[in-house]
Short mmCIF file of C-alpha atoms in Angstrom, two decimals:
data_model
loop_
_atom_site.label_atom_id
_atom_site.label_comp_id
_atom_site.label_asym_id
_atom_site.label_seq_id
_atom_site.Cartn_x
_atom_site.Cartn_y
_atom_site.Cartn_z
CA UNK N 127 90.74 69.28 78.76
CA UNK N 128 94.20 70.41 77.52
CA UNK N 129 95.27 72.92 74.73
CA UNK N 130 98.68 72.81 74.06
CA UNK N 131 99.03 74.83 70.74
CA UNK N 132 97.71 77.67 68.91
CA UNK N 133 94.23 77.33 68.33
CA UNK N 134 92.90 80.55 66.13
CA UNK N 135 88.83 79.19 66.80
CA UNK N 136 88.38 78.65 70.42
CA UNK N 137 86.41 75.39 71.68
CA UNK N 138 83.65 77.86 72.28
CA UNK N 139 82.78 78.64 68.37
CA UNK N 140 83.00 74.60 67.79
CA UNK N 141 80.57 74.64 70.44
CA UNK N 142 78.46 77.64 68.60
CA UNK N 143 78.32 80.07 71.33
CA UNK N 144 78.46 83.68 69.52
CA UNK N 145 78.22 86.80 71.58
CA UNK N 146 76.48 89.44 67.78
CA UNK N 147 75.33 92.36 67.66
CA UNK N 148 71.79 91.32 67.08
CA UNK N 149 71.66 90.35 70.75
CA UNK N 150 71.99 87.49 73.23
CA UNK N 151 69.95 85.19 71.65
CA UNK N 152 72.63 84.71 69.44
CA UNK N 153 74.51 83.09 71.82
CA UNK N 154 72.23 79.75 71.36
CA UNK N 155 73.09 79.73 67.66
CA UNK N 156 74.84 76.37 66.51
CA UNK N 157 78.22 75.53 65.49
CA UNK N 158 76.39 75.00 61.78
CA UNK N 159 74.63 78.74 61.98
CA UNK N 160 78.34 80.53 63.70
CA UNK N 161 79.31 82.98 61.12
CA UNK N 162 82.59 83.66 63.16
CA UNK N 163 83.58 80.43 63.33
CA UNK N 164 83.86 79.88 59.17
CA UNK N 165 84.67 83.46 57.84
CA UNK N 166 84.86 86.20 61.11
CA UNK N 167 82.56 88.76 61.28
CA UNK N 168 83.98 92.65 60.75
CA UNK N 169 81.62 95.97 61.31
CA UNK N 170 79.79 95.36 57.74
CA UNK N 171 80.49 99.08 57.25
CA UNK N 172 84.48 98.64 56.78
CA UNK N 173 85.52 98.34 52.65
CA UNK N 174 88.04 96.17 53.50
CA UNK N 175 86.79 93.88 56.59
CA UNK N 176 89.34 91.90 58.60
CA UNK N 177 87.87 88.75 58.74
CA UNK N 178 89.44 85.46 59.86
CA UNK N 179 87.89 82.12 61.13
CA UNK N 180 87.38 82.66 64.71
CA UNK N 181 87.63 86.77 65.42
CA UNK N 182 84.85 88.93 65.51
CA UNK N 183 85.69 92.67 64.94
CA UNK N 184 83.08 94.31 65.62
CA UNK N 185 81.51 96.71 68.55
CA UNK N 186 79.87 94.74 71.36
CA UNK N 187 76.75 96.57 72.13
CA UNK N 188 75.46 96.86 75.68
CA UNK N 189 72.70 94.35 75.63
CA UNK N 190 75.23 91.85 74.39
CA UNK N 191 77.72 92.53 77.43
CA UNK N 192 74.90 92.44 80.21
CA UNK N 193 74.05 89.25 78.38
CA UNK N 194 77.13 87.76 78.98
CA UNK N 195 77.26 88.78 82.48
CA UNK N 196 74.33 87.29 83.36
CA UNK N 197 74.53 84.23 81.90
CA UNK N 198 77.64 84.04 84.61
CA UNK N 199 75.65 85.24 87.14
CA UNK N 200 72.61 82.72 86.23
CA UNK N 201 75.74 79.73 86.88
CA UNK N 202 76.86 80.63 90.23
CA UNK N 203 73.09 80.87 91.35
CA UNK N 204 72.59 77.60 90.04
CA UNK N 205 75.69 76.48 91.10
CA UNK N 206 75.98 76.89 94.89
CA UNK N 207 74.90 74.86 97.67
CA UNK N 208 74.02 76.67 100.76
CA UNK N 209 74.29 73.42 102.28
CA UNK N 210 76.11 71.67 105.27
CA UNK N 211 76.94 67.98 104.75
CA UNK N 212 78.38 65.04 106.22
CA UNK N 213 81.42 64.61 103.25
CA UNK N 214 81.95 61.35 103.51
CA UNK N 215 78.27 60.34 102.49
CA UNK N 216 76.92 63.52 100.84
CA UNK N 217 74.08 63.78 103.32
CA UNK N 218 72.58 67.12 104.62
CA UNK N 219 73.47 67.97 107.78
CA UNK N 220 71.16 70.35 109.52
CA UNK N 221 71.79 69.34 113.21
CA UNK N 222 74.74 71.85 113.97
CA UNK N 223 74.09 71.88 117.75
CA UNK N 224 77.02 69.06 118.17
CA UNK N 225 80.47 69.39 115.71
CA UNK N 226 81.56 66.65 113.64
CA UNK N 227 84.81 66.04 111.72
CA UNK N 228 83.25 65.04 108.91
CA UNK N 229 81.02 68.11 108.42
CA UNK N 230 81.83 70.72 105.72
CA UNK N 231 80.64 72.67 103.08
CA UNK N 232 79.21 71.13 99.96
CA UNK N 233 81.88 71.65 97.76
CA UNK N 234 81.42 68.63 95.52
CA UNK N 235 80.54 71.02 92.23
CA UNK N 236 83.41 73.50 92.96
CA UNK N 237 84.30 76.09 95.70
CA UNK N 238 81.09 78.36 94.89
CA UNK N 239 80.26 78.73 98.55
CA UNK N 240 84.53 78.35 99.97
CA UNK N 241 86.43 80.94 101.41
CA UNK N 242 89.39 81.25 98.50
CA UNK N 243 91.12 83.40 96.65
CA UNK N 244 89.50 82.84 93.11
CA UNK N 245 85.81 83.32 94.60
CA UNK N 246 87.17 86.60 96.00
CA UNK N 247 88.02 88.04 92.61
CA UNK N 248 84.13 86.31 91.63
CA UNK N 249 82.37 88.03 94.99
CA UNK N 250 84.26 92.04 94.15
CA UNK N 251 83.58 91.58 90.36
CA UNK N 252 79.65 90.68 91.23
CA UNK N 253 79.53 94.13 93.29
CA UNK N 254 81.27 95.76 90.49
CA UNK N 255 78.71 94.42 88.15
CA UNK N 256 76.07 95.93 90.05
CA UNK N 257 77.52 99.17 90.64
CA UNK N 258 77.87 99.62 86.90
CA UNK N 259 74.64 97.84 85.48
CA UNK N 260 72.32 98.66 88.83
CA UNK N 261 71.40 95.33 88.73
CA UNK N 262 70.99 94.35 92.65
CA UNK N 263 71.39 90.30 91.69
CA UNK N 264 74.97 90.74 91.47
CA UNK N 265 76.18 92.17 94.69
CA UNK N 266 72.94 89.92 96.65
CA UNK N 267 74.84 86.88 95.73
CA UNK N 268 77.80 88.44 97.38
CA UNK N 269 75.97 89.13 100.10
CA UNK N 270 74.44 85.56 100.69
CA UNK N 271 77.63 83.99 100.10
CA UNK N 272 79.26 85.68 102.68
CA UNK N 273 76.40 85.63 105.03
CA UNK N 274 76.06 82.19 104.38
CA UNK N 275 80.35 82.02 105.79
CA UNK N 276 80.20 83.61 108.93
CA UNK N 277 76.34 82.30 110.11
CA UNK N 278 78.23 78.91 110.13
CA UNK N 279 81.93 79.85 111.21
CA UNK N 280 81.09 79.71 114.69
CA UNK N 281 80.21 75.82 113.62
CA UNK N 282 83.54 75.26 111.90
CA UNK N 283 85.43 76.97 114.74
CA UNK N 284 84.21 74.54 117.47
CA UNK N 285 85.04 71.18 114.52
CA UNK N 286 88.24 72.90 114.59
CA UNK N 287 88.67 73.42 118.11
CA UNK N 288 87.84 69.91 119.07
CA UNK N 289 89.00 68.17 115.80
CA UNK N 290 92.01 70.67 113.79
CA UNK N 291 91.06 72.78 110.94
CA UNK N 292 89.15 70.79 108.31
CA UNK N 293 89.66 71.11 104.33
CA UNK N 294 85.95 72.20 103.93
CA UNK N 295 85.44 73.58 107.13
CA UNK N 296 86.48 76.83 106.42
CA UNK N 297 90.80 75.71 106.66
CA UNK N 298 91.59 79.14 105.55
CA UNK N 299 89.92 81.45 107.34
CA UNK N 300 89.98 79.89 110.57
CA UNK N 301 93.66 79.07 109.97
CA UNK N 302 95.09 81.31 107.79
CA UNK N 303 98.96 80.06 106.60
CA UNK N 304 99.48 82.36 103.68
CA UNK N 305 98.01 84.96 101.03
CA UNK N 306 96.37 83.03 98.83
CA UNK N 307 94.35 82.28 102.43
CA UNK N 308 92.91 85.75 103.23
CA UNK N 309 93.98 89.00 100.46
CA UNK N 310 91.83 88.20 97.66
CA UNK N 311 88.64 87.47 99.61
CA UNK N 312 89.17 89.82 101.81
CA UNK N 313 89.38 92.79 99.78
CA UNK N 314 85.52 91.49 98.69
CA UNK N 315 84.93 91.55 102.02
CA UNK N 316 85.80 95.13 102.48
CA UNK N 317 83.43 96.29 99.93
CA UNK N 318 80.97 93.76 101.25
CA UNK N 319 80.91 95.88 104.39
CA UNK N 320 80.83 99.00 102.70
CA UNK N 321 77.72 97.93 101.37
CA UNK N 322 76.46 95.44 104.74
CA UNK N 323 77.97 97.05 108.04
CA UNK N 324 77.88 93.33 109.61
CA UNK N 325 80.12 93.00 112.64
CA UNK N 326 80.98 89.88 111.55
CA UNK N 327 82.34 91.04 108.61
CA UNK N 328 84.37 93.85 110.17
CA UNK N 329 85.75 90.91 112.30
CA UNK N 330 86.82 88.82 108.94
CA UNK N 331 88.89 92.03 107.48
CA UNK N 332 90.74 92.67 110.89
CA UNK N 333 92.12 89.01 110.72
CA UNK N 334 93.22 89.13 107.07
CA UNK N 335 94.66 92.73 108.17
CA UNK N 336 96.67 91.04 110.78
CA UNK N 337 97.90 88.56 108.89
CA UNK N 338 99.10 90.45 105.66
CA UNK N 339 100.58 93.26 108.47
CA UNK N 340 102.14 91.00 111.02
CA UNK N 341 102.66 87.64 110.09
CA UNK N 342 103.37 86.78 106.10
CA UNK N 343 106.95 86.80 105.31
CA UNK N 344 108.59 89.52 104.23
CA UNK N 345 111.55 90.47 102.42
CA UNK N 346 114.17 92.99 103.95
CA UNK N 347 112.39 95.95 101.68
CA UNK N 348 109.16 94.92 102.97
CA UNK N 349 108.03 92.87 99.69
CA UNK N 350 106.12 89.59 100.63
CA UNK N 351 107.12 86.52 99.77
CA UNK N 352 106.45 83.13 100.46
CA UNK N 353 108.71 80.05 101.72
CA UNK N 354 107.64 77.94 99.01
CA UNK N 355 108.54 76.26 96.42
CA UNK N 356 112.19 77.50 97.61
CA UNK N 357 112.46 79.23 100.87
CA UNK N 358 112.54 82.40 99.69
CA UNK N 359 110.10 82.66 96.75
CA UNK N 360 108.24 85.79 95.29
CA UNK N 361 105.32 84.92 93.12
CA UNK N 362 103.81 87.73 91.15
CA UNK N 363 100.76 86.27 92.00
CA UNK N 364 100.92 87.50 95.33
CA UNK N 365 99.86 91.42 94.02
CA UNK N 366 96.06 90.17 93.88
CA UNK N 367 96.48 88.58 96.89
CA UNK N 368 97.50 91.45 98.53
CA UNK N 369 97.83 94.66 97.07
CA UNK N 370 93.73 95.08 96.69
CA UNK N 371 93.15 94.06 100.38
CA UNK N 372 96.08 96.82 101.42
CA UNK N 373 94.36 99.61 99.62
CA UNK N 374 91.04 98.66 100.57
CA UNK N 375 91.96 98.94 103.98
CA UNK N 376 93.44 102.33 103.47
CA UNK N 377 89.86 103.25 102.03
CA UNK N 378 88.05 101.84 104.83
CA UNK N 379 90.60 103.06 107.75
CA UNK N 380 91.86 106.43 106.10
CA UNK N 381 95.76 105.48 107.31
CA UNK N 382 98.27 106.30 104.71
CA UNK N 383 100.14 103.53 105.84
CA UNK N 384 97.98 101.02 104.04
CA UNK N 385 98.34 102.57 100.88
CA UNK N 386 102.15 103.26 101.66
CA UNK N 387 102.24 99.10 102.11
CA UNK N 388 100.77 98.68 98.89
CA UNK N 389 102.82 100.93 96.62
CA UNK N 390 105.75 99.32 98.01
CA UNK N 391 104.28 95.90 96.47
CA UNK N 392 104.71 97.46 93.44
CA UNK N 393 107.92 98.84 93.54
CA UNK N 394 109.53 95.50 95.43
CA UNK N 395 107.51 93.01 92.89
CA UNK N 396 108.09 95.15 89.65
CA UNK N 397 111.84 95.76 90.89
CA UNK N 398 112.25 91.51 90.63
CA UNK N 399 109.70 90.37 88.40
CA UNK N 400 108.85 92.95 85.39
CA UNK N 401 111.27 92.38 82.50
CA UNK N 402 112.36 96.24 80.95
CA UNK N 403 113.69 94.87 77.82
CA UNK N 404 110.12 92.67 77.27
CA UNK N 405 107.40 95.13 78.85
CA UNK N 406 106.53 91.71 80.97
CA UNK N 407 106.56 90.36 84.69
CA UNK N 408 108.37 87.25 85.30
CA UNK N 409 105.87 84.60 87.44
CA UNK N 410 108.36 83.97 90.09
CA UNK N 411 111.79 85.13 91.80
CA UNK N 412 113.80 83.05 93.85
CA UNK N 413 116.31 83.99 96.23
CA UNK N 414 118.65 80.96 96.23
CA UNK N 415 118.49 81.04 92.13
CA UNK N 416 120.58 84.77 92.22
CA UNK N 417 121.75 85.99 89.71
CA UNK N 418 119.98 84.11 87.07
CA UNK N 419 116.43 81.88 87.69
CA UNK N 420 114.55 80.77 84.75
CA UNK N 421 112.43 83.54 83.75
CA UNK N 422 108.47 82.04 81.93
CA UNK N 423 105.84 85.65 80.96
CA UNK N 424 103.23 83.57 82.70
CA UNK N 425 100.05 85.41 80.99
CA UNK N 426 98.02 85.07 84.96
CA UNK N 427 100.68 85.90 86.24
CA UNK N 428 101.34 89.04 84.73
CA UNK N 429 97.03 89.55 84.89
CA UNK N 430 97.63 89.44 88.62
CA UNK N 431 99.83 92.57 88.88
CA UNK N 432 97.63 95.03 85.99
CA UNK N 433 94.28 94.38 87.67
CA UNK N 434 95.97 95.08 91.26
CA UNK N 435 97.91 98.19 90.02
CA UNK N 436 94.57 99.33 88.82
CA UNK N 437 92.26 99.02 91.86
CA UNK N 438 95.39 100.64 93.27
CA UNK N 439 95.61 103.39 91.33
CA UNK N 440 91.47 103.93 91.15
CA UNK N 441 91.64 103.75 94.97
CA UNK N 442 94.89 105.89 95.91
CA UNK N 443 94.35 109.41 96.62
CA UNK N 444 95.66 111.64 94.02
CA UNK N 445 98.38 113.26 96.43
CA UNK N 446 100.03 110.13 97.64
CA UNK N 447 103.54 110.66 96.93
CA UNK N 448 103.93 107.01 95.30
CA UNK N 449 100.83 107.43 92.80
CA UNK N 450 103.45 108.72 89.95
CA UNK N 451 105.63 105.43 90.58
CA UNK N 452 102.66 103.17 90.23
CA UNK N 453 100.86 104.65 87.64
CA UNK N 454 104.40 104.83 85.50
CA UNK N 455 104.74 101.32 85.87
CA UNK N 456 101.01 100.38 85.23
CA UNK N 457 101.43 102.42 81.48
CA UNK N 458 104.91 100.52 80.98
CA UNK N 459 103.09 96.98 82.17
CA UNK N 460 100.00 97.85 79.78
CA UNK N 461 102.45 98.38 76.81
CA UNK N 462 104.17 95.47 77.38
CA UNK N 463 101.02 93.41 77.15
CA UNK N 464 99.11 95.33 74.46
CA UNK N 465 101.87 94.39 72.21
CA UNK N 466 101.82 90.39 72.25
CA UNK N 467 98.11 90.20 71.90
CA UNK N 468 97.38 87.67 69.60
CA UNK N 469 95.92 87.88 66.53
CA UNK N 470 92.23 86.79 67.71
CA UNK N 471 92.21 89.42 70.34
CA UNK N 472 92.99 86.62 73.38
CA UNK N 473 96.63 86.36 74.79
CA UNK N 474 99.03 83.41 75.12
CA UNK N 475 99.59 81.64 78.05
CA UNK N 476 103.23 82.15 78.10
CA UNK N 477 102.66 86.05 76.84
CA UNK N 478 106.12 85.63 74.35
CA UNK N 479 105.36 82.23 73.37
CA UNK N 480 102.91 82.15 70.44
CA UNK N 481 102.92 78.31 69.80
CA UNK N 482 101.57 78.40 74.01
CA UNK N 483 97.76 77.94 73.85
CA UNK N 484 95.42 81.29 73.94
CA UNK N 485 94.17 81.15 77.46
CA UNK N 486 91.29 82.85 78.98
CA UNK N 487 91.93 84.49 82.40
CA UNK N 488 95.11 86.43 81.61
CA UNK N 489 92.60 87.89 78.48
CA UNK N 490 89.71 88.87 80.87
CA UNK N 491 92.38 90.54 83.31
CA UNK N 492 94.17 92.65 80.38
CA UNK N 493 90.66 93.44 79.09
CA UNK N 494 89.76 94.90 82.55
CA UNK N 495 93.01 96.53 83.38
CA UNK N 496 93.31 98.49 79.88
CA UNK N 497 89.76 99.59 79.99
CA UNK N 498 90.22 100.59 83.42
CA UNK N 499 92.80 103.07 82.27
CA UNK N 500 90.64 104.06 79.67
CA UNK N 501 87.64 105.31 81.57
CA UNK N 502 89.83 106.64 84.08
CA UNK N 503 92.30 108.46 82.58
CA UNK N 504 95.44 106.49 82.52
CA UNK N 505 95.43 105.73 79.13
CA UNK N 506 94.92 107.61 76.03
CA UNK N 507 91.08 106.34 73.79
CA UNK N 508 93.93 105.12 71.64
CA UNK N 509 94.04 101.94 74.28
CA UNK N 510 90.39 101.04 73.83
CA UNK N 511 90.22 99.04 71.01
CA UNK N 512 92.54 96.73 72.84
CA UNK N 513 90.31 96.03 75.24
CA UNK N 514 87.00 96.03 72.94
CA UNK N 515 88.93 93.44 70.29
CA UNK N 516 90.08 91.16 73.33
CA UNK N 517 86.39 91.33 75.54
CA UNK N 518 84.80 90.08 71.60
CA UNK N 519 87.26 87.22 71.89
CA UNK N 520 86.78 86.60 75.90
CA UNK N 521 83.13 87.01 75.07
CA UNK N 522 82.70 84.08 72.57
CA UNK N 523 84.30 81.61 75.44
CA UNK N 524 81.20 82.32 77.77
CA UNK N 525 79.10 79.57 77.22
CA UNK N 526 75.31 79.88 76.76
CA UNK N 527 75.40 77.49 80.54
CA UNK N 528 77.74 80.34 81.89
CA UNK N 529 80.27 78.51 81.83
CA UNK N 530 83.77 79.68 80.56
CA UNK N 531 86.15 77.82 78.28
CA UNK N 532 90.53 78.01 78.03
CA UNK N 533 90.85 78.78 81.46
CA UNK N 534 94.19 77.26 82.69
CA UNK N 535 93.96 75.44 86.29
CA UNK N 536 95.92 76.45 89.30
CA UNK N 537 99.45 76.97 88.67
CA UNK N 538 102.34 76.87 90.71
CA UNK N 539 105.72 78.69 90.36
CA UNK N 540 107.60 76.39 88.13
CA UNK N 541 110.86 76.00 86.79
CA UNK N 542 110.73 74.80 82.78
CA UNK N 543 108.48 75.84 79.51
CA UNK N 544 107.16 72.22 79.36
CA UNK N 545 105.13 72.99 83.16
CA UNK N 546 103.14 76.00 81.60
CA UNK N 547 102.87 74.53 77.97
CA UNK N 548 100.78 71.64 79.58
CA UNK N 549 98.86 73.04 82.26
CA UNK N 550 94.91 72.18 81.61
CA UNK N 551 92.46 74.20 80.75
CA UNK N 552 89.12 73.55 82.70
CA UNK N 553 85.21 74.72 82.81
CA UNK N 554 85.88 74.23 86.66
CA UNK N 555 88.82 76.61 87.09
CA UNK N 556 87.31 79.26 89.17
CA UNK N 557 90.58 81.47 88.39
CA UNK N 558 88.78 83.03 85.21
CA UNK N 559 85.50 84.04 85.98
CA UNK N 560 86.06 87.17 88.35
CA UNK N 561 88.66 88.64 86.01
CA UNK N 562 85.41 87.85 83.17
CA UNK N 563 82.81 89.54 85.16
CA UNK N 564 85.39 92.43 85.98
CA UNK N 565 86.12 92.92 82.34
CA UNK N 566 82.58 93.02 81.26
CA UNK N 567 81.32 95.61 83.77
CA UNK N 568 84.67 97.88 82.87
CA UNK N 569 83.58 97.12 78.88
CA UNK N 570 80.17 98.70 80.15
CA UNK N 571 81.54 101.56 81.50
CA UNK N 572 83.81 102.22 78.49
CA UNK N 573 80.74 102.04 75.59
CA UNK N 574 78.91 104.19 78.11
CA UNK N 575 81.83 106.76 78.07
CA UNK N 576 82.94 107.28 75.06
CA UNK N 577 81.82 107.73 71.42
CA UNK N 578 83.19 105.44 68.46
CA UNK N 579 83.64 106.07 65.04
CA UNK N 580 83.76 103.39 62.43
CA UNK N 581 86.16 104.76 59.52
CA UNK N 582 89.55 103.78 57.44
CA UNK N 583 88.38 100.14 58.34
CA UNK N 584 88.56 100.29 62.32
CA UNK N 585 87.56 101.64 65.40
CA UNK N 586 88.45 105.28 66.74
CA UNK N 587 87.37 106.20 70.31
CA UNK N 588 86.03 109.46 71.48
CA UNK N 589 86.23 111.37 74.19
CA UNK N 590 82.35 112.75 74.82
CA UNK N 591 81.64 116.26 75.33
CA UNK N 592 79.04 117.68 77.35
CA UNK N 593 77.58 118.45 74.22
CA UNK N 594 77.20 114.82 73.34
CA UNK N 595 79.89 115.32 70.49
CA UNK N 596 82.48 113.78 70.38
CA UNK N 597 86.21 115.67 70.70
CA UNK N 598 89.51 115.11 69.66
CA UNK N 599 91.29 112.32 68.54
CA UNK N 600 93.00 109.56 70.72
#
């Protein structure tokens, strides 16, 4: 499915699914019955409500926002096969005594049960989830996912040995080539262990460590890169894919160094990619384009980098002598974002484009970063009804299946406007859903946190007291 201009009522309205405040049956209502789809919907209490088809500005409550997250959770766990099968007939396999080539996961309804970089972002936001909401469903299917990895590896490992690395025989752990192979799902595999001290998995983070330390290209300042599509290329991708895992590992080893390695992610990516005049990161650098390569505000892109300088940041101690650096350019990178949201509350796939389609996953990951800041610190209560206007808009894309609409597909580092304009969107594209389930259990943590008054016809955040009062103004 492709959306290649502005579209102020998502796909998701047309389709009736409406996260109210009367709760989450609401999000079975029909497209006929969708009172956000005609007129918006504004807190009733406002004199002058801002209503427009399609935005709903309003407070989520917390029922609605567990809702959503389990109707997420409820797809994966219908969703994945725990299942070996013979790929070029679909049949079960459950004789694993003897390897075959044509063995692999069941990945015929998506990479639910693969070792990639989008179900890492899915398998740390499902522990998040349970941290915040106590719900233990969350972080099990974390656990069972990876469980369900490693009891088998030792299968793929002898298909490999005897046959090469296989595309659903585990390619990219066995044979890890590049980040998008190991950082991501690794760093859920960290705080998998925190939670599950498995060998196994302590044997999974040592190989991503090696690879991310010893063998990923590198720049001469340290900055990774990659040797494609030029030979020299810096995608600003690669922050998720790495700077997460490096702090992680810093947590879980209590070396400096790691955290050291991270920081300097920030500094080399920001010092290439993030546009001072704009307030934006550029998607890609290339070395053989110097002085001038085309420069596209990829909204993912730019998602990639605020969600990684914020598990940074949360996970750096507070006297590391690069924490200033970072969390300067996290406010500067949150500024630059907060002010091309669009007018729904979602942001545009190019960020500076507004005629570029409203796309899903750069919303969730803007949504999590800024309330991140929020609840810790970083960021002034002023910053919160950024995040509460775009989580109502990523909210009403979360079908009442689960399933998540706008998400744009994989997407390379490319060189023209006409690449991004067109990319798909697609219920399949595994990219959004982490950054969703992220954003909701931050949301959580914000209503939890703060107090909100409803006056001069919108939302003012609170810091609580001990008192239960709220204090000050943002």
């Amino acid at each position: 499915m492709r959306r290649n201009a502005l579209r102020p009522v998502p796909l998701a309205v047309v389709l009736g699914v409406v996260l109210t405040s009367t709760g989450p049956a609401a999000a079975q209502a029909t497209a006929a019955a969708d009172p956000v789809a005609a007129t918006g919907r504004s807190e009733p209490t406002f004199t002058q409500p801002s209503l427009a088809p399609g935005v709903d500005y309003t407070l989520p409550a917390e029922a609605d926002v567990k809702a959503v997250l389990d109707r997420i959770r409820e797809h994966f766990e219908r969703s994945t096969p725990y299942t070996v099968i013979d790929t070029e007939t679909g049949a079960p396999i459950t004789d694993l005594s003897k390897p075959r080539k044509s063995a692999g996961i069941d990945a015929r309804r998506g990479e639910f049960i693969d070792w990639t970089y989008s179900m890492g972002v899915v398998l740390a936001g499902m522990i998040q989830a349970t941290e915040v909401t106590g719900d233990p469903r969350f972080a099990a299917y974390t656990q069972r996912n990876f469980d369900f990895i490693f009891d088998h590896l030792p299968y793929f490992r002898a298909q490999a040995k005897e046959f090469g690395p296989q595309k659903d025989g585990y390619r990219r752990l066995i044979d890890m080539r590049e980040l998008d192979d190991c950082g991501s799902i690794g760093a859920a595999l960290v705080q998998a262990y925190a939670r599950k001290k498995d060998p196994r998995y302590r044997e999974g983070i040592d190989l991503v460590a090696q690879h991310i330390d010893k063998r990923q290209p590198r720049l001469t300042d340290g900055t990774l890169c990659r040797p494609r599509p030029q030979p020299v290329s810096l995608w600003i991708d690669d922050a998720w894919m790495s700077i997460p895992f490096l702090a992680r590992m810093g947590q879980l080893t209590g070396e400096r160094r790691w955290f050291d390695d991270a920081a300097r992610q920030v500094t080399g990516m920001s010092a290439r990619l993030f546009d001072e005049k704009k307030g934006l990161y550029d998607h890609s650098w290339f070395e053989n384009a110097q002085p001038v390569d085309p420069k596209f505000f990829w909204g993912r892109g730019a998602g990639w980098m605020l969600m990684s300088m914020a598990e940074l940041l949360t996970l750096m101690p507070e006297d590391h002598p690069d924490r200033a650096r970072v969390l300067d350019q996290y406010r500067r990178a949150v500024a630059g974002v907060g002010a091309v949201q669009g007018g729904t509350g979602l942001w545009h796939q190019l960020l500076d484009r507004d005629d570029s389609y409203l796309e899903t996953s750069a919303s969730a990951m803007y949504v999590f970063a800024i309330a991140r800041g929020v609840n810790r610190g970083w960021l002034s209560t002023a910053w919160a009804p950024v995040a509460q206007s775009g989580w109502q808009a990523v909210a009403r894309r979360v079908r009442p299946d689960g399933q998540i609409e706008g998400i744009c597909v994989g997407t390379t580092a490319a060189y023209d406007a006409v690449y991004y304009y067109n990319r798909p969107t697609d219920l399949g594209a595994m990219q959004g859903y982490g950054p969703t389930i992220m954003a909701s259990a931050e949301v959580l943590t914000m209503l939890r946190s703060f107090d909100v008054e409803k006056k001069l016809n919108t939302f003012h955040w609170r810091t609580r007291s001990t008192s239960g009062k709220p204090v000050g103004k943002p």
